[in-house]
XYZ file of C-alpha atoms in Angstrom:
534
model
C 0.000 0.000 0.000
C 1.274 3.471 -0.846
C 2.410 4.927 2.471
C 0.966 8.399 2.791
C 2.903 9.680 5.794
C 0.506 12.518 6.563
C -1.552 15.290 5.123
C -0.117 18.742 4.971
C -2.053 21.988 4.845
C -0.429 24.877 2.974
C -1.292 28.515 3.763
C -0.548 30.880 0.869
C -0.163 34.650 0.720
C 1.302 36.964 -1.924
C 2.741 40.458 -1.958
C 3.013 43.094 -4.738
C 1.176 41.158 -7.438
C 1.179 42.543 -10.968
C -1.849 44.622 -11.933
C -3.612 43.198 -14.992
C -7.012 44.878 -14.621
C -7.564 48.308 -16.129
C -9.053 50.726 -13.616
C -8.998 48.287 -10.688
C -6.674 45.849 -8.959
C -6.296 42.198 -9.929
C -8.627 39.463 -8.573
C -6.099 36.758 -7.659
C -6.491 33.019 -7.086
C -3.684 30.512 -6.447
C -3.732 27.042 -7.990
C -1.541 24.126 -6.838
C -0.353 21.523 -9.354
C 1.684 18.372 -8.786
C 3.865 16.683 -11.398
C 2.429 13.310 -12.394
C 5.309 12.241 -14.646
C 6.344 12.858 -18.236
C 6.237 16.624 -17.769
C 2.463 16.520 -17.077
C 0.875 18.374 -14.177
C -2.392 17.596 -12.396
C -4.289 20.151 -10.332
C -4.426 19.228 -6.632
C -6.284 22.177 -5.176
C -6.949 25.890 -5.535
C -7.654 28.782 -3.195
C -10.633 31.110 -3.343
C -10.479 34.210 -5.565
C -9.996 37.517 -3.738
C -11.334 40.605 -5.465
C -9.300 43.791 -5.981
C -6.243 42.766 -4.016
C -2.517 42.948 -4.726
C -1.464 41.492 -1.347
C -3.844 38.560 -0.877
C -3.876 36.325 2.170
C -5.847 33.320 0.949
C -8.247 31.775 3.420
C -8.692 28.367 1.784
C -5.820 26.062 2.676
C -4.276 23.815 0.013
C -4.190 20.229 1.205
C -1.523 17.786 -0.016
C -0.823 14.186 0.890
C 2.834 14.117 1.873
C 4.800 11.045 0.758
C 8.246 10.829 2.224
C 9.299 8.286 -0.426
C 8.357 10.401 -3.470
C 9.894 13.592 -4.766
C 6.674 15.584 -5.045
C 7.221 18.396 -7.514
C 4.751 21.222 -6.975
C 3.827 24.247 -9.037
C 2.005 27.232 -7.532
C 0.360 29.495 -10.119
C -1.323 32.820 -9.375
C -4.017 33.970 -11.810
C -6.157 37.082 -12.197
C -9.709 35.707 -12.525
C -12.114 37.795 -14.584
C -14.813 35.248 -15.435
C -16.815 32.383 -13.979
C -15.210 29.496 -15.905
C -13.225 26.866 -13.965
C -10.610 26.736 -16.738
C -7.611 29.004 -16.074
C -6.393 29.198 -19.703
C -8.536 32.283 -20.336
C -7.239 34.146 -17.242
C -4.165 36.386 -16.868
C -1.147 34.679 -15.325
C 0.422 36.753 -12.531
C 3.380 34.447 -11.947
C 4.244 31.193 -10.230
C 6.970 29.059 -8.710
C 8.089 25.450 -8.891
C 9.441 23.684 -5.825
C 9.185 20.372 -3.993
C 6.924 19.634 -1.060
C 10.055 18.600 0.853
C 11.433 22.137 0.492
C 8.209 23.643 1.838
C 7.790 21.321 4.824
C 11.444 21.615 5.843
C 11.314 25.427 6.086
C 8.884 26.982 8.557
C 8.064 29.824 6.142
C 8.944 29.504 2.469
C 9.068 32.795 0.466
C 10.116 33.042 -3.179
C 9.863 35.679 -5.921
C 7.117 34.884 -8.441
C 8.300 34.178 -11.991
C 6.453 34.517 -15.305
C 8.683 31.768 -16.674
C 11.994 30.280 -15.560
C 14.278 33.152 -14.574
C 11.889 35.992 -15.598
C 10.543 37.756 -12.495
C 6.856 38.749 -12.249
C 7.520 42.346 -11.206
C 8.166 42.585 -7.462
C 5.647 39.817 -6.703
C 6.436 37.253 -4.028
C 4.652 34.176 -2.684
C 4.864 32.891 0.890
C 3.849 29.340 1.781
C 3.737 27.833 5.243
C 2.992 24.188 5.945
C 1.249 22.581 8.873
C 0.689 18.862 9.335
C -2.960 17.953 9.759
C -2.818 15.775 12.852
C -6.404 16.164 13.941
C -9.333 14.853 11.928
C -11.969 16.701 13.940
C -14.027 19.451 12.335
C -15.836 22.431 13.907
C -19.365 23.107 12.557
C -20.789 26.573 13.293
C -24.113 28.313 12.700
C -24.060 32.064 13.235
C -26.430 35.011 12.900
C -26.303 38.692 13.905
C -28.720 41.358 15.105
C -28.825 45.150 14.813
C -25.523 45.563 12.994
C -24.408 49.136 12.302
C -25.428 50.618 8.981
C -22.234 51.419 7.073
C -23.447 52.287 3.581
C -24.628 55.825 2.894
C -27.483 54.739 0.656
C -28.385 51.275 1.919
C -27.882 48.772 4.677
C -24.538 47.046 5.298
C -23.409 43.950 3.370
C -21.945 42.002 6.303
C -19.475 39.108 6.284
C -17.469 37.421 9.060
C -13.785 36.617 9.363
C -12.305 34.287 11.991
C -8.644 34.557 13.019
C -6.601 32.311 15.302
C -3.680 33.619 17.328
C -0.350 32.088 16.344
C 2.356 31.236 18.853
C 4.099 34.468 17.838
C 0.974 36.420 18.820
C -0.016 37.381 15.258
C -3.500 36.708 13.886
C -3.957 34.230 11.017
C -7.139 34.112 8.949
C -8.895 30.729 9.218
C -12.351 31.351 7.742
C -14.189 34.010 5.724
C -17.970 33.741 5.384
C -20.113 34.616 2.397
C -21.377 38.209 2.074
C -25.066 38.792 2.869
C -26.292 41.758 0.880
C -28.139 44.679 2.465
C -29.059 43.058 5.790
C -28.453 44.249 9.366
C -29.798 40.972 10.850
C -27.972 38.408 8.704
C -28.030 34.639 9.148
C -24.949 33.047 7.560
C -25.046 29.527 6.229
C -23.706 26.707 8.377
C -19.985 26.170 7.784
C -17.199 23.873 8.898
C -13.481 24.378 9.517
C -10.992 21.628 10.435
C -10.195 21.861 14.151
C -6.459 22.022 13.399
C -6.999 25.044 11.118
C -9.449 26.714 13.488
C -7.398 26.695 16.690
C -4.560 24.167 16.294
C -6.612 21.759 18.414
C -6.276 24.101 21.429
C -9.766 24.856 22.809
C -8.474 27.853 24.783
C -6.474 29.479 21.988
C -7.746 33.031 21.389
C -10.023 33.433 18.370
C -10.781 36.884 16.962
C -14.028 37.366 15.047
C -14.434 40.378 12.785
C -17.663 41.530 11.167
C -17.212 43.901 8.236
C -19.264 45.609 5.538
C -18.232 44.338 2.105
C -17.313 46.877 -0.585
C -16.745 45.700 -4.146
C -13.607 47.852 -4.477
C -11.934 45.858 -1.683
C -12.041 48.660 0.946
C -14.220 46.806 3.463
C -15.422 48.790 6.515
C -15.102 47.243 9.968
C -18.462 46.955 11.763
C -17.062 45.429 14.931
C -14.990 42.694 16.498
C -14.768 40.450 19.569
C -12.430 37.787 20.967
C -13.401 34.343 22.227
C -12.162 30.736 22.187
C -13.575 27.350 21.276
C -14.448 26.499 24.893
C -16.816 29.483 24.982
C -18.222 28.836 21.505
C -18.982 25.216 22.413
C -21.561 26.310 24.991
C -23.885 27.172 22.088
C -26.518 24.684 21.055
C -30.183 23.741 21.266
C -32.255 26.599 22.629
C -29.337 28.437 24.263
C -27.196 30.351 21.787
C -24.046 32.189 22.902
C -24.083 35.943 22.246
C -21.194 38.380 21.815
C -21.237 42.137 21.534
C -19.660 43.334 18.324
C -17.417 46.267 19.324
C -15.874 48.929 17.056
C -12.757 50.028 19.014
C -12.667 53.624 17.672
C -16.373 54.237 18.302
C -15.996 52.878 21.825
C -13.168 55.318 22.540
C -14.973 58.342 21.063
C -18.472 57.901 22.516
C -19.254 57.431 26.185
C -22.802 56.292 25.391
C -21.582 53.670 22.862
C -22.929 50.193 23.626
C -22.069 48.044 20.623
C -22.301 47.770 16.852
C -24.598 44.755 16.959
C -24.857 41.312 18.510
C -23.269 38.178 17.006
C -25.145 35.075 18.051
C -23.569 31.591 17.843
C -26.605 29.335 17.292
C -24.678 26.073 17.408
C -21.099 24.844 17.636
C -20.459 21.125 17.177
C -17.247 19.146 16.856
C -17.295 16.006 14.737
C -14.657 13.581 13.488
C -13.932 13.380 9.768
C -12.259 10.213 8.558
C -9.661 10.051 5.798
C -9.218 7.545 2.969
C -6.433 5.902 4.962
C -8.656 5.696 8.054
C -11.120 3.627 6.001
C -8.444 1.489 4.315
C -6.556 0.851 7.544
C -9.897 0.304 9.258
C -10.563 -2.737 7.062
C -12.273 -1.459 3.887
C -11.600 -3.715 0.881
C -11.489 -2.277 -2.626
C -13.006 -4.596 -5.233
C -11.673 -4.075 -8.740
C -13.649 -5.045 -11.887
C -12.548 -4.569 -15.502
C -14.775 -4.095 -18.552
C -13.168 -4.349 -22.007
C -14.692 -2.926 -25.198
C -14.776 -5.555 -27.972
C -16.843 -3.578 -30.497
C -16.126 -3.565 -34.214
C -14.846 0.018 -34.273
C -11.641 -1.249 -32.591
C -10.642 -2.979 -35.855
C -9.790 -6.641 -36.541
C -7.410 -7.833 -33.750
C -5.243 -9.598 -36.356
C -4.561 -6.317 -38.171
C -1.663 -4.159 -36.896
C -3.836 -1.005 -37.021
C -6.434 -2.514 -34.623
C -6.548 -1.239 -31.036
C -6.737 -4.914 -29.964
C -3.680 -5.920 -32.005
C -1.054 -7.348 -29.658
C 2.352 -6.099 -30.780
C 5.352 -8.449 -31.065
C 6.471 -7.341 -27.591
C 3.115 -8.539 -26.222
C 1.285 -5.276 -25.445
C -1.417 -2.912 -26.662
C -3.209 0.088 -25.115
C -5.859 -2.126 -23.472
C -3.201 -4.212 -21.738
C -1.171 -1.187 -20.618
C -4.319 0.395 -19.110
C -5.212 -2.843 -17.268
C -1.678 -3.159 -15.937
C -1.108 0.400 -14.846
C -4.447 0.877 -13.039
C -4.672 -2.699 -11.748
C -1.179 -2.748 -10.303
C -2.051 0.126 -7.943
C -5.554 -1.064 -7.001
C -4.577 -4.683 -6.340
C -2.700 -3.643 -3.192
C -6.022 -2.748 -1.557
C -7.753 -6.100 -2.179
C -6.713 -9.073 -0.039
C -8.040 -11.964 -2.150
C -6.601 -10.584 -5.450
C -9.549 -12.115 -7.361
C -10.802 -9.690 -9.991
C -13.931 -10.178 -12.128
C -13.248 -9.220 -15.765
C -15.834 -8.803 -18.534
C -16.053 -7.930 -22.184
C -18.864 -6.178 -24.030
C -19.981 -5.582 -27.608
C -18.840 -8.880 -29.182
C -20.503 -11.993 -30.617
C -19.638 -14.850 -28.282
C -19.572 -18.607 -28.990
C -21.318 -20.979 -29.129
C -24.526 -19.077 -30.072
C -22.702 -16.020 -31.516
C -25.211 -13.732 -29.799
C -23.985 -10.220 -29.033
C -23.227 -9.915 -25.308
C -22.669 -6.799 -23.216
C -21.328 -8.541 -20.119
C -19.495 -11.805 -20.864
C -16.803 -13.182 -18.558
C -13.323 -12.930 -20.103
C -12.601 -16.448 -18.816
C -15.891 -17.733 -20.388
C -17.048 -18.836 -16.921
C -20.152 -16.752 -16.089
C -20.663 -18.371 -12.683
C -17.056 -17.582 -11.662
C -15.741 -14.609 -13.687
C -12.833 -14.015 -11.296
C -9.254 -13.847 -12.574
C -6.296 -14.472 -10.263
C -4.463 -11.158 -9.966
C -3.860 -8.635 -12.730
C -1.824 -11.253 -14.601
C -4.956 -13.438 -14.616
C -6.949 -10.676 -16.368
C -4.158 -10.215 -18.927
C -3.997 -13.969 -19.621
C -7.786 -14.242 -20.000
C -7.810 -11.266 -22.389
C -5.096 -12.804 -24.590
C -6.888 -16.166 -24.691
C -10.332 -14.779 -25.556
C -9.276 -12.445 -28.391
C -9.038 -15.115 -31.152
C -12.315 -16.761 -29.979
C -14.823 -13.888 -30.334
C -16.098 -11.661 -33.154
C -15.909 -7.927 -32.562
C -19.353 -6.445 -33.158
C -21.519 -3.758 -31.499
C -23.225 -1.628 -30.308
C -21.159 -0.021 -27.490
C -23.385 -0.349 -24.407
C -21.916 0.641 -21.023
C -25.021 0.363 -18.843
C -25.128 -3.478 -18.520
C -21.656 -3.706 -16.987
C -22.201 -0.633 -14.755
C -25.464 -2.172 -13.509
C -23.692 -5.520 -13.003
C -21.137 -4.005 -10.590
C -23.850 -1.814 -9.017
C -25.789 -4.959 -7.996
C -22.781 -6.164 -5.977
C -22.236 -2.680 -4.503
C -25.927 -2.441 -3.515
C -25.756 -5.839 -1.816
C -22.647 -4.737 0.108
C -24.249 -1.392 1.088
C -27.137 -3.253 2.758
C -24.674 -4.370 5.461
C -24.435 -0.723 6.537
C -20.670 -0.778 7.133
C -17.641 0.727 5.378
C -16.285 -2.704 4.468
C -16.459 -2.928 0.654
C -15.897 -0.355 -2.096
C -16.079 -1.115 -5.819
C -14.025 0.309 -8.688
C -15.064 -0.426 -12.268
C -12.436 0.210 -14.942
C -13.959 0.473 -18.439
C -11.517 0.590 -21.338
C -13.151 1.714 -24.573
C -12.513 3.206 -27.997
C -15.195 5.721 -27.171
C -18.248 5.542 -29.416
C -20.965 4.993 -26.787
C -24.423 3.914 -28.024
C -26.615 3.765 -24.892
C -25.806 7.223 -23.492
C -29.206 7.758 -21.821
C -29.231 4.344 -20.099
C -25.606 4.907 -19.039
C -26.481 8.287 -17.526
C -29.250 6.640 -15.508
C -26.918 3.789 -14.455
C -24.284 6.297 -13.229
C -26.875 8.369 -11.320
C -28.100 5.153 -9.624
C -24.510 4.047 -8.907
C -23.661 7.438 -7.356
C -25.754 6.358 -4.345
C -23.648 3.186 -3.945
C -20.099 2.455 -2.736
C -18.530 2.527 -6.205
C -16.413 4.600 -8.603
C -16.103 4.299 -12.384
C -12.876 4.914 -14.273
C -13.066 5.186 -18.058
C -9.865 5.023 -20.104
C -10.370 6.014 -23.737
C -7.983 4.305 -26.182
C -7.414 5.265 -29.799
C -8.005 8.585 -31.521
C -11.823 8.905 -31.287
C -13.752 12.002 -30.221
C -14.426 11.400 -26.512
C -17.032 14.172 -26.052
C -19.583 11.738 -24.559
C -17.019 10.447 -22.038
C -16.140 13.964 -20.933
C -19.858 14.617 -20.490
C -20.153 11.558 -18.200
C -17.144 12.737 -16.162
C -19.313 15.564 -14.803
C -16.342 17.870 -14.097
C -18.170 20.751 -15.799
C -21.284 20.439 -13.662
C -23.368 17.704 -12.078
C -24.309 14.786 -14.333
C -28.076 14.318 -14.564
C -30.180 11.408 -15.800
C -32.617 11.903 -18.674
C -35.400 12.589 -16.140
C -33.274 15.355 -14.553
C -32.232 13.438 -11.432
C -28.728 14.634 -10.426
C -25.906 12.291 -9.395
C -25.561 12.137 -5.586
C -21.767 12.458 -5.982
C -19.238 12.628 -8.814
C -18.071 9.036 -9.357
C -16.733 9.016 -12.940
C -13.155 9.818 -13.918
C -12.364 9.828 -17.657
C -8.842 9.925 -19.112
C -7.818 9.640 -22.787
C -4.918 7.200 -23.087
C -3.264 9.227 -25.872
C -2.248 11.906 -23.348
C -0.059 9.279 -21.658
C 1.459 7.572 -24.725
C 4.977 8.723 -23.881
C 4.627 9.145 -20.118
C 5.822 6.579 -17.584
C 3.194 3.960 -16.747
C 2.581 5.236 -13.239
C 1.425 8.590 -14.677
C -1.776 7.044 -16.075
C -2.669 5.290 -12.826
C -1.949 8.390 -10.739
C -4.219 10.450 -12.982
C -7.166 8.024 -13.068
C -6.982 7.019 -9.419
C -6.498 10.568 -8.098
C -10.215 11.053 -7.481
C -10.962 7.647 -5.919
C -9.954 8.463 -2.301
C -12.212 11.550 -2.325
C -15.061 9.545 -3.870
C -14.754 6.754 -1.303
C -14.678 9.183 1.640
C -17.577 11.236 0.214
C -19.740 8.102 0.017
C -19.132 6.957 3.600
C -19.457 10.500 4.931
C -22.783 10.857 3.091
C -23.935 7.601 4.708
C -22.515 8.617 8.103
C -20.515 5.374 8.366
C -17.233 5.371 10.327
C -14.382 2.986 9.426
C -15.063 -0.624 10.491
C -12.194 -0.249 12.972
C -11.953 3.516 13.675
C -8.479 4.923 14.418
C -7.433 5.059 18.056
C -8.744 8.225 19.707
C -5.973 10.708 20.402
C -6.067 11.991 23.940
C -5.704 15.734 24.177
């Protein structure tokens, strides 16, 4: 099993960013990429965007799994965001740096000049990154409202938002959470939010916390309404019918006016602390990952005996299907104790009846479709190729529904003991798109993830649609997926990359998907980690 030593949380701030916006300051966001081999980079995380700010202190922390045994090359890129699209290619680049995670974690504060490209500085811009190990998996959930806040806007009511700061050991205040802005409201009720306990107060319930309430201005010159100090011990008294109230004090007003009472009341409606489990908590707690492979044997692949077929096995014994099976399977097999993997084909005419089948066992044994290890899948694939006729159509839903039946049966046990990964390798021309959408929406409520590797040079528009990265996938009837469970990767992007690059890319989402499922169900690991005593 890959030994993730720990998770590391990176705090990012910048100074003296370039100005790319005419008439106003830039709206920066910082994105974190990690090298996945072959000169390719995959996005790990990104901060929020801060409007009109040349010296941003980003609130959202960037979280990285820290592997001692890997050189983890990181790239931080700062962009000026002027639109709503997720894609950063249409945004102005304000500079970036490349470094390793080892460099960041071994220096308490890591500051570097931003560069436009190697050796070319981005004006006077600098980036500062500090790392903190996430040792505590508890999370603070807060619900907060306010009453009678001061009116700050000349023509309307205030647009209040909250900021929470924790006091560092050096006595300085570090931003840990910024709420949404509630427009034109002196009695706002902010939406419930959560902050990891480690971020919120370093796990110290008596560490001072400063809360600021301010009136948001679109030009970035926010006006302070008031502030107060507290700690988690005090906040925790809130709950049920007894909220905890704090007076919001504006220090200058208090000094000037004898009759000054406050600038409003901040009311903590509830404060709960819950444990959040990680992927490794579930794996180490006894969750098995079941791996199933589905191979596309439709006619569009070309005759396996012809060298231009995607199923043609080259003289050195490989093709894209086999490489995909090997590279994904070799990582996943570590998480499955029995190493027995069901493997199926679809879209071919199968002997003896020569009927088209959309879920036939690669070993021709429908009652026991399990292959021994990844090598067993490879052997079964090589043996079956000369015995079937490639045909069509390309239907994904039967094999998705097949795995979903096993996942549904496992979910009935009500424990985090089994998770299912289906790897579909295809040349891309999907026929039953509507049925597949429905199958994925149904599967999103089950303990399973679907990885699709597209081989060949086809147009994979339909696959990208199923991946749901550009919005939530919906069934034909409009029912949305409960969670994003599909990861699609075109093989051609990895033709010249090392084999581990493909598996890292396609498996990157699986830990998040597994945790999101069990969290949604409210299921802890079968054997939860030992409780840390404070």
